[in-house]
Coordinates of N, CA and C in Angstrom, one line a residue:
X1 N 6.1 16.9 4.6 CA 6.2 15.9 5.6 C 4.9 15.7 6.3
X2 N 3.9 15.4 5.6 CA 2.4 15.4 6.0 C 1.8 14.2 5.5
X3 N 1.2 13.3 6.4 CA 0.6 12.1 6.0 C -0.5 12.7 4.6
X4 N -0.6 13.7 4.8 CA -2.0 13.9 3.5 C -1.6 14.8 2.4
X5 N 0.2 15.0 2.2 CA 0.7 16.0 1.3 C 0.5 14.9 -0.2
X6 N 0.5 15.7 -1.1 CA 0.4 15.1 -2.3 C 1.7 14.1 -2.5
X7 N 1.9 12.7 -3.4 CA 2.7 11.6 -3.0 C 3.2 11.6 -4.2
X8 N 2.1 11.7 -5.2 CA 2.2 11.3 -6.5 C 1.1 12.1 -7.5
X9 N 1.8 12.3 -8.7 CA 0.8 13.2 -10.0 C 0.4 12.3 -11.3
X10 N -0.5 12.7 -11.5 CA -1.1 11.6 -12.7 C -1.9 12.7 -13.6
X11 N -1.1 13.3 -14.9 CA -1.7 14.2 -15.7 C -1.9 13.7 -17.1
X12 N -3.0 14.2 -17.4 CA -3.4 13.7 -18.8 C -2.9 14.3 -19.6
X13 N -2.1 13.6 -20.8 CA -1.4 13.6 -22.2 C -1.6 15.1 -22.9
X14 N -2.8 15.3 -22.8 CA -3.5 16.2 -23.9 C -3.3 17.5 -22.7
X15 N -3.2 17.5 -21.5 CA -2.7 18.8 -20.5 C -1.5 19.1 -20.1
X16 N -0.5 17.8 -20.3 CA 0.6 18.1 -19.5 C 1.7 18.7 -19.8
X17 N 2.0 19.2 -21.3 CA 3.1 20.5 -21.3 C 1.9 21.6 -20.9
X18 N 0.7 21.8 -21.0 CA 0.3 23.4 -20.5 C 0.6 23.3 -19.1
X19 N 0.5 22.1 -18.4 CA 0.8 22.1 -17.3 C 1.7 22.7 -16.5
X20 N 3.0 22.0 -16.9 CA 4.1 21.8 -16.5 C 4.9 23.0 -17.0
X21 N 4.7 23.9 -17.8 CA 4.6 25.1 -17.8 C 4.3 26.4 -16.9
X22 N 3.4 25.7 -16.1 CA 2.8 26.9 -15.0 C 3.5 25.7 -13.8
X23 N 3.3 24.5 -14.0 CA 3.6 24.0 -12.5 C 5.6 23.8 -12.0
X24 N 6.2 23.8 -13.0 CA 7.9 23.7 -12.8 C 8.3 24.9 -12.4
X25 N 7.8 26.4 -13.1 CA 8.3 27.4 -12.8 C 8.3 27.9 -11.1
X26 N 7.2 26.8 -10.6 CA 6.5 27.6 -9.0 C 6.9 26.7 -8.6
X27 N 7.4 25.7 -8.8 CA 8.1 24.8 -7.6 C 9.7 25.5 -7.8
X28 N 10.2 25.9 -9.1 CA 11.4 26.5 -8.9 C 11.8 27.5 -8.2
X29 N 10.8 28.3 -7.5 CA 10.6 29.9 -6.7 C 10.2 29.5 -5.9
X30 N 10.0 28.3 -5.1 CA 9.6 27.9 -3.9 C 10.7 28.4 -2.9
X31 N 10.9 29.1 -2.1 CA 11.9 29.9 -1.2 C 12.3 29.3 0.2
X32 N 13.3 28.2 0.2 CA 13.5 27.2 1.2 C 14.0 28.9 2.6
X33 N 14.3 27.8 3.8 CA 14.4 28.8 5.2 C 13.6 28.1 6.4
X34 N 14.6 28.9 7.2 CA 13.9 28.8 8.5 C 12.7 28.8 8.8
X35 N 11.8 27.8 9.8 CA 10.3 28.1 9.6 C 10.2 29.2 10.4
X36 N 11.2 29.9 10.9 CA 11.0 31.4 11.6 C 10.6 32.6 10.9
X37 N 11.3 32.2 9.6 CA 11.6 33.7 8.9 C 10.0 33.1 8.0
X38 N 9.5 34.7 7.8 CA 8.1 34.9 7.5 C 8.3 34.8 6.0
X39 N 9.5 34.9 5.6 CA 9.3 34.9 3.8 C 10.0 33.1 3.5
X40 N 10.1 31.9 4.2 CA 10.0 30.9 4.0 C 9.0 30.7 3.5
X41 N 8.9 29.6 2.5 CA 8.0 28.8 1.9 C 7.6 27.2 2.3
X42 N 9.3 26.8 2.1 CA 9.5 25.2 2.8 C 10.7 25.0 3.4
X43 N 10.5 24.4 4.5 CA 11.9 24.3 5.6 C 11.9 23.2 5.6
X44 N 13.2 22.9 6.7 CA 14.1 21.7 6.6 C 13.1 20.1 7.0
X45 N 13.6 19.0 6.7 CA 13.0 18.3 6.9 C 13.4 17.7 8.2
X46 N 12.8 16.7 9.1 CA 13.2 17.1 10.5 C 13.8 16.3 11.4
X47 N 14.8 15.5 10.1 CA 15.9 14.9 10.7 C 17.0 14.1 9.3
X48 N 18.3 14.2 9.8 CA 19.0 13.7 8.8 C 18.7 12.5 7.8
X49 N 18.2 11.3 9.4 CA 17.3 10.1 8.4 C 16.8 10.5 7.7
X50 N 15.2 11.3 7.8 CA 14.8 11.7 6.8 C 15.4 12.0 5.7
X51 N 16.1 12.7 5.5 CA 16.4 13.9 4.0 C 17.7 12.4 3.7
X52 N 18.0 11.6 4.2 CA 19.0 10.5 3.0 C 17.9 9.8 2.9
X53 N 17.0 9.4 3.4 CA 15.5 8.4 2.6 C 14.9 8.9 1.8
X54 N 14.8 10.3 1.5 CA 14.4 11.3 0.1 C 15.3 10.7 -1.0
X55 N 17.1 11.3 -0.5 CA 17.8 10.9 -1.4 C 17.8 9.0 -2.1
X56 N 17.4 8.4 -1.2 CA 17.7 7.3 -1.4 C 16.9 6.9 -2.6
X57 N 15.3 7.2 -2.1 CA 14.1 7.2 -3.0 C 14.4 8.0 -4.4
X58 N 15.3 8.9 -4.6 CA 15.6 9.9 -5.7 C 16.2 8.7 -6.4
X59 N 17.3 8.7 -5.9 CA 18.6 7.8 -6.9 C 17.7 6.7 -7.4
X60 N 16.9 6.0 -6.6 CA 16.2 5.1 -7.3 C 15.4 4.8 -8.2
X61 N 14.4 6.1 -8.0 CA 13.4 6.4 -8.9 C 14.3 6.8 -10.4
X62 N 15.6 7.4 -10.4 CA 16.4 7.6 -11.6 C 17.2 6.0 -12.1
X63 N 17.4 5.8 -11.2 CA 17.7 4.4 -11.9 C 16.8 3.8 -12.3
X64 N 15.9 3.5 -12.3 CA 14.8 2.7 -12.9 C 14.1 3.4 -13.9
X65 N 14.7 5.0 -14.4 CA 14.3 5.3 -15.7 C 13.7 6.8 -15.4
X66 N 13.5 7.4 -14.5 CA 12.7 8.5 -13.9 C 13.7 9.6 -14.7
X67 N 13.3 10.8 -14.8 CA 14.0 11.8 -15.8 C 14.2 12.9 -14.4
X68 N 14.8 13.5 -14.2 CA 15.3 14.9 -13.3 C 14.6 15.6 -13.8
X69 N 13.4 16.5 -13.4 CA 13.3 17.8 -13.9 C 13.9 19.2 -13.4
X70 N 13.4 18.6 -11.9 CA 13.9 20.4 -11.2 C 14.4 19.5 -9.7
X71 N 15.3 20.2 -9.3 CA 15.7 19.9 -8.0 C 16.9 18.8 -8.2
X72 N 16.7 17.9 -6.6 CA 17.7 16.7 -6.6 C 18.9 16.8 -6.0
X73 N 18.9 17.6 -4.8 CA 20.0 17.5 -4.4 C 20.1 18.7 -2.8
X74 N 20.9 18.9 -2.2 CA 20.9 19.7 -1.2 C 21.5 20.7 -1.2
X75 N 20.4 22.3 -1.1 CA 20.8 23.2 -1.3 C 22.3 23.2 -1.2
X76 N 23.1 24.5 -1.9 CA 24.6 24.9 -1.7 C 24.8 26.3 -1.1
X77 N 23.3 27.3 -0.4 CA 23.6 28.0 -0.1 C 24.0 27.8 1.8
X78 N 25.0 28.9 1.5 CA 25.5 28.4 3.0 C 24.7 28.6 3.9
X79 N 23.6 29.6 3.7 CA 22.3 29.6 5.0 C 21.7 28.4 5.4
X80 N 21.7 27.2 4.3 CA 20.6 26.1 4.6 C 21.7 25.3 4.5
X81 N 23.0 25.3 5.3 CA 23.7 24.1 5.5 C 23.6 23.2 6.5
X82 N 23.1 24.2 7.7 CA 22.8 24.0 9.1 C 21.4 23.0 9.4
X83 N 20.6 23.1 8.8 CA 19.3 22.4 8.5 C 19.2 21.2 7.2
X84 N 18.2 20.3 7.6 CA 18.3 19.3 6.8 C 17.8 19.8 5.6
X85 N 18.0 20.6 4.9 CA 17.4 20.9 3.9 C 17.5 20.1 2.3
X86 N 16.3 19.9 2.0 CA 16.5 19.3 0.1 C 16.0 20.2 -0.6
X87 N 16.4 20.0 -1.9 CA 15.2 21.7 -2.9 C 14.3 20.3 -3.4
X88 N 13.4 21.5 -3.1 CA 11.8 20.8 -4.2 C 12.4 20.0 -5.3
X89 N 11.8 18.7 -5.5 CA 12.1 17.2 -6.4 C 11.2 17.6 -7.5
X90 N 11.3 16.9 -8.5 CA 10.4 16.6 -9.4 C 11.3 15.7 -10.2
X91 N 10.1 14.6 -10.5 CA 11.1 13.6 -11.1 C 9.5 12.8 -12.3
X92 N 10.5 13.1 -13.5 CA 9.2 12.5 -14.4 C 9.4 10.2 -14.6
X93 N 7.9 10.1 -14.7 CA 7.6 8.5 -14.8 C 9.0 8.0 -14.5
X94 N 9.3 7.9 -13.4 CA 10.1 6.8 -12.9 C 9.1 5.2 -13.0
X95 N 10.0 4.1 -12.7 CA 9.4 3.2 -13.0 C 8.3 2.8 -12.0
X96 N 7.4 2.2 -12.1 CA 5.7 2.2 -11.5 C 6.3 1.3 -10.1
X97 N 7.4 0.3 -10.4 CA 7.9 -0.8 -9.3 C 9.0 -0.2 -8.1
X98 N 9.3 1.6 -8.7 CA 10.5 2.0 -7.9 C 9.7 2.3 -6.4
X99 N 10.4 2.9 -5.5 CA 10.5 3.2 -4.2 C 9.5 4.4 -4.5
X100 N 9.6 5.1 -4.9 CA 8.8 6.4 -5.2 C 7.5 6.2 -5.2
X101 N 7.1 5.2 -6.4 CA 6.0 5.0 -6.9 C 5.2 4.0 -5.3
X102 N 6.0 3.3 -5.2 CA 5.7 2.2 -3.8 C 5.7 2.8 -2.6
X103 N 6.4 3.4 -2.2 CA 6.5 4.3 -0.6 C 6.1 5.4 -0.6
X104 N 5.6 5.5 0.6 CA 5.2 6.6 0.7 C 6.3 7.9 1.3
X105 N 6.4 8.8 0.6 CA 7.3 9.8 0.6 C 6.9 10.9 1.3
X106 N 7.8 11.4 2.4 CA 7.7 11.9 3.4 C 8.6 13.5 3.0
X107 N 8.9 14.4 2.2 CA 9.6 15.5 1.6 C 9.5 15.8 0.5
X108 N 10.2 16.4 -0.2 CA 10.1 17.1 -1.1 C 10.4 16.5 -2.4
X109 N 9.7 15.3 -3.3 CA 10.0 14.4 -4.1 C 8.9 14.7 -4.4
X110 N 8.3 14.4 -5.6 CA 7.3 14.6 -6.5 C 7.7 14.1 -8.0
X111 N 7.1 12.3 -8.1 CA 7.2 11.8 -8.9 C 5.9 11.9 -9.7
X112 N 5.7 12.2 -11.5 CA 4.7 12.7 -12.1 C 4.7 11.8 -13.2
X113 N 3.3 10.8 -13.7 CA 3.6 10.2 -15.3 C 2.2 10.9 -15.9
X114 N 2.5 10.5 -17.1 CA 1.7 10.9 -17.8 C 0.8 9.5 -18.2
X115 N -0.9 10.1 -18.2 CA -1.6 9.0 -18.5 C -2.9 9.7 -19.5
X116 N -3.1 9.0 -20.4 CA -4.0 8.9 -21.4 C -5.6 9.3 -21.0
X117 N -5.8 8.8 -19.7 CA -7.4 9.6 -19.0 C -7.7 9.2 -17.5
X118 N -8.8 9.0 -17.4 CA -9.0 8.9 -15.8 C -8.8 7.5 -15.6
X119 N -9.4 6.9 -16.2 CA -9.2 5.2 -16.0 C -8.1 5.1 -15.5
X120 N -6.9 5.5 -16.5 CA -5.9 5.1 -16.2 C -4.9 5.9 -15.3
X121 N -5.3 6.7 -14.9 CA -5.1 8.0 -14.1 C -4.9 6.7 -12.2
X122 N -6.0 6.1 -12.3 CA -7.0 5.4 -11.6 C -6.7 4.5 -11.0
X123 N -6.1 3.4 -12.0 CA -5.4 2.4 -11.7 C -4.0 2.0 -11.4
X124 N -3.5 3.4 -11.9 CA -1.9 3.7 -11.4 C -1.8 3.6 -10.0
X125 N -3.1 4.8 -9.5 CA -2.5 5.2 -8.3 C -3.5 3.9 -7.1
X126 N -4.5 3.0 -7.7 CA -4.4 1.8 -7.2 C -3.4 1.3 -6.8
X127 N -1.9 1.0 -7.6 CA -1.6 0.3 -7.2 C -0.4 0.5 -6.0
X128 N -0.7 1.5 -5.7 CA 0.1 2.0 -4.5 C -0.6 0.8 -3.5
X129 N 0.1 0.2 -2.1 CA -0.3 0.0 -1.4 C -0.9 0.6 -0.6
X130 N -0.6 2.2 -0.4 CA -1.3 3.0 0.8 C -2.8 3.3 -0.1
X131 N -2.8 4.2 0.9 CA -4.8 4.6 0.7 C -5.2 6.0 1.1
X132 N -4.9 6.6 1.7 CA -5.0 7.0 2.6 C -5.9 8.5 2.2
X133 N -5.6 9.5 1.3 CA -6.0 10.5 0.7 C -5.7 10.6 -0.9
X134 N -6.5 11.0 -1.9 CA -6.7 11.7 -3.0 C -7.3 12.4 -3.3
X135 N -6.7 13.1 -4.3 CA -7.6 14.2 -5.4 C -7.6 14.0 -6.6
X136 N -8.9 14.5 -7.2 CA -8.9 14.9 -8.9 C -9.5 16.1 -9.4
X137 N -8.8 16.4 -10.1 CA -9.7 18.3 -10.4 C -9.9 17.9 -12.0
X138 N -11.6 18.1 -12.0 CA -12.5 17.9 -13.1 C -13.2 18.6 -12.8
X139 N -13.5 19.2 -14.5 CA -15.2 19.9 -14.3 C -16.6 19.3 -15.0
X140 N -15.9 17.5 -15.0 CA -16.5 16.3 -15.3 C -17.6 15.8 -13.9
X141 N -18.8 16.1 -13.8 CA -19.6 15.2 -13.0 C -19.6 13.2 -13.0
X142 N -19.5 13.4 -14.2 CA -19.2 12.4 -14.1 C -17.4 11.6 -14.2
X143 N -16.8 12.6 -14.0 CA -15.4 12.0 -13.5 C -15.1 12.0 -12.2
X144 N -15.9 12.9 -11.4 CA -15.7 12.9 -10.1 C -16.4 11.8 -9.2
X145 N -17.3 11.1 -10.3 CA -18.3 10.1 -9.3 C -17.6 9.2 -9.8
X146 N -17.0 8.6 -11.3 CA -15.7 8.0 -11.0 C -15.0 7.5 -10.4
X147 N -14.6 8.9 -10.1 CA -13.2 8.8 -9.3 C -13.6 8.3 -8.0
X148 N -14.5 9.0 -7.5 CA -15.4 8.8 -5.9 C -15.1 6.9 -5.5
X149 N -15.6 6.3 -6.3 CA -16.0 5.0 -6.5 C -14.9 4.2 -6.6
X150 N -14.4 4.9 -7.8 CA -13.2 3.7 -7.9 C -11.8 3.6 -7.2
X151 N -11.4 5.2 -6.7 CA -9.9 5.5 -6.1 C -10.4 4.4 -5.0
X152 N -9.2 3.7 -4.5 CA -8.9 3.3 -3.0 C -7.8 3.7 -2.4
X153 N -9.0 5.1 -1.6 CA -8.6 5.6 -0.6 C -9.6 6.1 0.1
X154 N -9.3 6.4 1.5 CA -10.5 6.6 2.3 C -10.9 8.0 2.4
X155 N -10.3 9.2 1.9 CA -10.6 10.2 1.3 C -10.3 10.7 -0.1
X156 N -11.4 11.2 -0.1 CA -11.1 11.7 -2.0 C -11.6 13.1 -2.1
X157 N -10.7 13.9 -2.6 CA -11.2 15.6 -2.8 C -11.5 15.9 -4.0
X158 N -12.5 16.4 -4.2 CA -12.6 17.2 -6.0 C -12.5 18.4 -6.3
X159 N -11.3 18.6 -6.9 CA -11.2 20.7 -6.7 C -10.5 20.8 -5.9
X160 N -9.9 20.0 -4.4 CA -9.1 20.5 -3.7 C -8.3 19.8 -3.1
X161 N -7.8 20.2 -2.0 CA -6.6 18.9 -1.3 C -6.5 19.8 -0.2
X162 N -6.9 18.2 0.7 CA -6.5 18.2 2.3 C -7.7 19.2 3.2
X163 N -8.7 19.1 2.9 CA -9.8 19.9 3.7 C -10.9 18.6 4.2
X164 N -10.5 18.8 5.5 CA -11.0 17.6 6.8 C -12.1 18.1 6.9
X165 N -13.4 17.2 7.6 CA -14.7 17.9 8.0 C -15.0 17.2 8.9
X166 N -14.9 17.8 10.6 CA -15.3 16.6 11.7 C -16.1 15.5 11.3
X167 N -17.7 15.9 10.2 CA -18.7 15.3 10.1 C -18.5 14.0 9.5
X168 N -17.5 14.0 8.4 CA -17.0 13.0 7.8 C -16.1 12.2 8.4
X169 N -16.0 10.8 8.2 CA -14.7 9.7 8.6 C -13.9 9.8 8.1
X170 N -12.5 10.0 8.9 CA -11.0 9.8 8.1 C -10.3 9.1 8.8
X171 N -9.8 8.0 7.8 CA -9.0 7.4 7.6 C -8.7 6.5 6.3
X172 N -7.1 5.9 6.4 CA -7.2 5.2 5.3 C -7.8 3.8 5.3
X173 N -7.2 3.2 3.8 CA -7.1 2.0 3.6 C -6.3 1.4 2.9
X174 N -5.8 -0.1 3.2 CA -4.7 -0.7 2.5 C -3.7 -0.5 3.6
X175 N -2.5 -0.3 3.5 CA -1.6 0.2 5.0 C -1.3 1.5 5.1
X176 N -2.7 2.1 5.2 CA -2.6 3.1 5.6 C -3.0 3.6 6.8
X177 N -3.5 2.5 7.6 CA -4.4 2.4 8.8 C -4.9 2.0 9.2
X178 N -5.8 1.9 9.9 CA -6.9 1.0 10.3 C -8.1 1.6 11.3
X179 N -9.2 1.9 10.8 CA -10.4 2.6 11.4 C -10.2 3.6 11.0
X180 N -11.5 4.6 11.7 CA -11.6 6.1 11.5 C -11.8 7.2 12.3
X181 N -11.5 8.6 12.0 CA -11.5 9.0 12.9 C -12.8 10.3 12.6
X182 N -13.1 11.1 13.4 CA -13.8 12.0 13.2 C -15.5 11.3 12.7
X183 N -17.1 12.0 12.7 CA -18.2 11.5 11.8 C -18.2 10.2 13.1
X184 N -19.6 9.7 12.6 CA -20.1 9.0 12.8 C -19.1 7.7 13.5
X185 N -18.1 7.4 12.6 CA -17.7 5.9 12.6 C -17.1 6.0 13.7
X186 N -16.1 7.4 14.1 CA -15.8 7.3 15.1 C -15.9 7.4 16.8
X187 N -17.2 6.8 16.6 CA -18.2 6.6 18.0 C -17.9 5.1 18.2
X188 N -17.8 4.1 16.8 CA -17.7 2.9 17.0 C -17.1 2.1 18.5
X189 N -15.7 3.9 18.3 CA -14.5 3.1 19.1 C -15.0 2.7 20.3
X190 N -16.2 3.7 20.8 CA -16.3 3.9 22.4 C -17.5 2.9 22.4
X191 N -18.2 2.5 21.6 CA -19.0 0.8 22.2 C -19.2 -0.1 21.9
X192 N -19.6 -1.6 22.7 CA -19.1 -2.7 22.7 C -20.6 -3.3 21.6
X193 N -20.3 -3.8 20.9 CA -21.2 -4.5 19.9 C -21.3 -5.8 20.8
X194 N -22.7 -6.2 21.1 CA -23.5 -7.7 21.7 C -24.1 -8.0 20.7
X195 N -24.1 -9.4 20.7 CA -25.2 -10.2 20.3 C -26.1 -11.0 21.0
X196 N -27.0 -11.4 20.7 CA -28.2 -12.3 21.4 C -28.9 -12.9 20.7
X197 N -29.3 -14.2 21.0 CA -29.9 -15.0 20.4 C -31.0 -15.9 21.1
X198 N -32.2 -15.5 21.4 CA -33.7 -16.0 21.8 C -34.0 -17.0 21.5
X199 N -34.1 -18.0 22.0 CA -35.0 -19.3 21.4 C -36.3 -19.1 22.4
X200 N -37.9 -19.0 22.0 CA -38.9 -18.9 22.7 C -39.8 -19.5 22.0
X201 N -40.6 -20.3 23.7 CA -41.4 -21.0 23.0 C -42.8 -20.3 23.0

């Protein structure tokens, strides 16, 4: 439930059973709970609205073709009745026009397609409206200057996800926002831009 948690996966063809191999088993041992208790992983989401707008986004993303992998529903143990709790989602290429793919998702949904390379890796996640943060993990120089260039969003990580640096500007683009915060740009806020115009003779 983090404006900058990962929204959406875009894995290449030729990686994605090694992948999904290491990546399903660790979302399935993810250990839901109280955020009190020290051996919690991921707790509840932080209001009932929320966790039926997960569900809502679920059902839809499967109606329009998305495949179930892991999760999809609210735990049944009677500890996590009392809390809004959902188990970790994963939901394969639902359709690119569903809710999933279009909104931005605030819990534990994680819709994933498979794409042929970066290009198209690229243009998928273009056509989100928001903007706001990405990543791509390459040990391509030149996929990372790529990616740098072409994602539209107002941050892009390589190798990692979600590491801020005062020095740099954040924020998004598209409706993800508007202006920036932290770095340079955000001095803009605090002064008034004049113009002037001299005619001398």
């Amino acid at each position: 439930q983090a404006c900058l948690a990962v929204k959406r996966l875009y894995v290449f063809e030729n990686a994605y059973e090694a992948f999904m191999e290491r990546f399903l088993p660790r979302v399935q041992k993810l250990r839901l709970g109280p955020g009190l208790d020290e051996s919690t992983q991921m707790g509840p989401l932080h209001t009932e609205r929320q966790r039926r707008l997960i569900e809502e986004q679920l059902r839809d993303a499967l109606e329009s073709g998305g495949r179930l992998l892991v999760g999809g529903k609210r735990p049944e143990s009677e500890a996590l009745r009392r809390g809004y709790f959902f188990e970790p989602t994963v939901v394969l290429e639902p359709s690119l026009d569903s809710r999933a793919a279009q909104e931005e998702v605030f819990g534990p949904l994680l819709p994933i397609w498979r794409v042929k390379g970066l290009e198209e890796a690229v243009e998928l996640a273009n056509r989100s409206p928001y903007g706001l943060g990405s990543t791509v993990f390459t040990r391509s120089l030149e996929r990372a200057s790529y990616a740098l260039e072409k994602l539209e969003a107002g941050y892009t990580w390589i190798n990692s996800v979600n590491r801020i640096y005062d020095e740099l500007p954040f924020g998004g683009v598209k409706q993800s926002g508007y202006g920036k915060e932290h770095g340079i740009e955000a001095l803009e806020y605090y002064q008034e831009t004049k113009a002037g115009v001299v005619r001398w003779r």
